[in-house]
Amino acid sequence: MGRGVGWGAGERTTVGAHTAYRGGMCRNIRQLHNFEPPATRDEVSAAALQYVRKVSGSTRPSKVNEEAFALAVREVAEATQRLLDHLTTQAPPKDREVEAARAKARAAVRYGTA
């Protein structure tokens, strides 16, 4: 399939040179920008790992691909940290506890545990 061709639930569209998912970002990758306290190195690495897993289609690489997989995770984490270090916003930082409570409430509604 070519760029911008839909693949179902997380259907992709091409906007300029960028590909976006209609349902938002990959649901396992969390927003890291503009939180107080700022994202930790572990959170940045976890996001990088999720990204590389998604792109590669593999949660655990074969032995022959381990080095390439690990290198990709490191490089994505470094690029992510550089991005976070350089982003600016006028919005006040989000509170992690408040956002976690909101996510829990949304999940309760979504899964009928409210």
Short mmCIF file of C-alpha atoms in Angstrom, two decimals:
data_model
loop_
_atom_site.label_atom_id
_atom_site.label_comp_id
_atom_site.label_asym_id
_atom_site.label_seq_id
_atom_site.Cartn_x
_atom_site.Cartn_y
_atom_site.Cartn_z
CA MET A 1 0.00 0.00 0.00
CA GLY A 2 1.17 3.48 -0.72
CA ARG A 3 1.48 6.43 1.56
CA GLY A 4 -1.78 7.81 2.83
CA VAL A 5 -3.75 4.64 2.12
CA GLY A 6 -6.03 3.69 5.02
CA TRP A 7 -5.41 0.51 7.00
CA GLY A 8 -8.53 0.29 9.13
CA ALA A 9 -9.12 1.63 12.65
CA GLY A 10 -5.96 3.75 12.86
CA GLU A 11 -6.42 4.91 9.29
CA ARG A 12 -3.58 7.06 7.98
CA THR A 13 -3.83 10.22 5.94
CA THR A 14 -1.06 12.21 4.35
CA VAL A 15 -0.93 15.90 5.25
CA GLY A 16 1.78 17.59 3.26
CA ALA A 17 4.88 15.50 3.84
CA HIS A 18 3.54 14.13 7.13
CA THR A 19 1.42 11.06 7.77
CA ALA A 20 -1.11 11.30 10.58
CA TYR A 21 -3.53 8.88 12.22
CA ARG A 22 -7.16 10.00 12.20
CA GLY A 23 -7.71 8.67 15.72
CA GLY A 24 -4.80 10.67 17.14
CA MET A 25 -1.40 9.32 17.99
CA CYS A 26 -0.57 5.69 18.66
CA ARG A 27 -2.43 4.94 21.86
CA ASN A 28 0.60 3.41 23.63
CA ILE A 29 2.77 6.47 23.15
CA ARG A 30 1.98 9.16 25.70
CA GLN A 31 2.37 12.90 25.39
CA LEU A 32 5.59 13.94 27.11
CA HIS A 33 5.69 17.69 26.50
CA ASN A 34 4.55 20.33 28.98
CA PHE A 35 4.22 18.29 32.16
CA GLU A 36 5.33 19.18 35.65
CA PRO A 37 7.59 17.55 36.58
CA PRO A 38 9.10 17.13 33.09
CA ALA A 39 9.28 13.75 31.39
CA THR A 40 11.96 11.48 32.80
CA ARG A 41 14.66 9.73 30.82
CA ASP A 42 12.77 6.45 31.41
CA GLU A 43 9.55 7.90 29.96
CA VAL A 44 11.40 9.16 26.89
CA SER A 45 13.05 5.74 26.43
CA ALA A 46 9.72 3.94 26.86
CA ALA A 47 8.14 6.15 24.19
CA ALA A 48 11.08 5.48 21.86
CA LEU A 49 10.75 1.73 22.44
CA GLN A 50 7.01 1.84 21.65
CA TYR A 51 7.70 3.82 18.48
CA VAL A 52 10.38 1.40 17.25
CA ARG A 53 8.16 -1.58 18.07
CA LYS A 54 5.31 -0.03 16.10
CA VAL A 55 7.43 0.88 13.09
CA SER A 56 9.28 -2.45 12.99
CA GLY A 57 6.16 -4.53 13.64
CA SER A 58 8.07 -6.44 16.29
CA THR A 59 7.89 -6.33 20.07
CA ARG A 60 11.06 -8.36 20.38
CA PRO A 61 13.61 -8.42 17.55
CA SER A 62 15.30 -11.57 16.35
CA LYS A 63 18.93 -12.08 17.40
CA VAL A 64 20.14 -10.87 14.02
CA ASN A 65 18.17 -7.60 14.39
CA GLU A 66 18.83 -6.87 18.09
CA GLU A 67 21.66 -4.41 17.43
CA ALA A 68 19.70 -2.44 14.83
CA PHE A 69 16.63 -2.41 17.09
CA ALA A 70 18.61 -1.17 20.12
CA LEU A 71 20.36 1.49 18.03
CA ALA A 72 17.01 2.72 16.70
CA VAL A 73 15.58 2.96 20.22
CA ARG A 74 18.62 4.98 21.39
CA GLU A 75 18.49 7.33 18.39
CA VAL A 76 14.73 7.90 18.68
CA ALA A 77 15.09 8.56 22.42
CA GLU A 78 17.88 11.08 21.77
CA ALA A 79 15.85 12.84 19.07
CA THR A 80 12.81 12.88 21.34
CA GLN A 81 14.78 14.39 24.21
CA ARG A 82 16.23 17.07 21.90
CA LEU A 83 12.71 17.89 20.71
CA LEU A 84 11.37 18.15 24.27
CA ASP A 85 14.34 20.31 25.29
CA HIS A 86 13.62 22.81 22.49
CA LEU A 87 9.82 22.99 22.51
CA THR A 88 8.25 26.08 24.04
CA THR A 89 4.66 26.85 24.98
CA GLN A 90 2.64 29.60 26.59
CA ALA A 91 0.30 27.03 28.17
CA PRO A 92 0.76 26.22 31.84
CA PRO A 93 2.32 22.79 32.52
CA LYS A 94 -0.09 19.91 33.03
CA ASP A 95 -0.24 18.19 36.39
CA ARG A 96 0.52 14.47 36.11
CA GLU A 97 -1.88 13.48 38.88
CA VAL A 98 -4.77 15.45 37.37
CA GLU A 99 -4.12 13.97 33.92
CA ALA A 100 -3.88 10.44 35.37
CA ALA A 101 -7.24 10.91 37.13
CA ARG A 102 -8.81 12.12 33.87
CA ALA A 103 -7.42 9.11 32.00
CA LYS A 104 -8.75 6.76 34.67
CA ALA A 105 -12.20 8.36 34.43
CA ARG A 106 -12.19 8.04 30.62
CA ALA A 107 -11.20 4.38 30.90
CA ALA A 108 -13.98 3.74 33.41
CA VAL A 109 -16.53 5.18 30.99
CA ARG A 110 -15.01 3.36 28.01
CA TYR A 111 -14.89 -0.03 29.70
CA GLY A 112 -18.09 0.34 31.72
CA THR A 113 -16.50 0.25 35.16
CA ALA A 114 -17.87 3.65 36.20
#
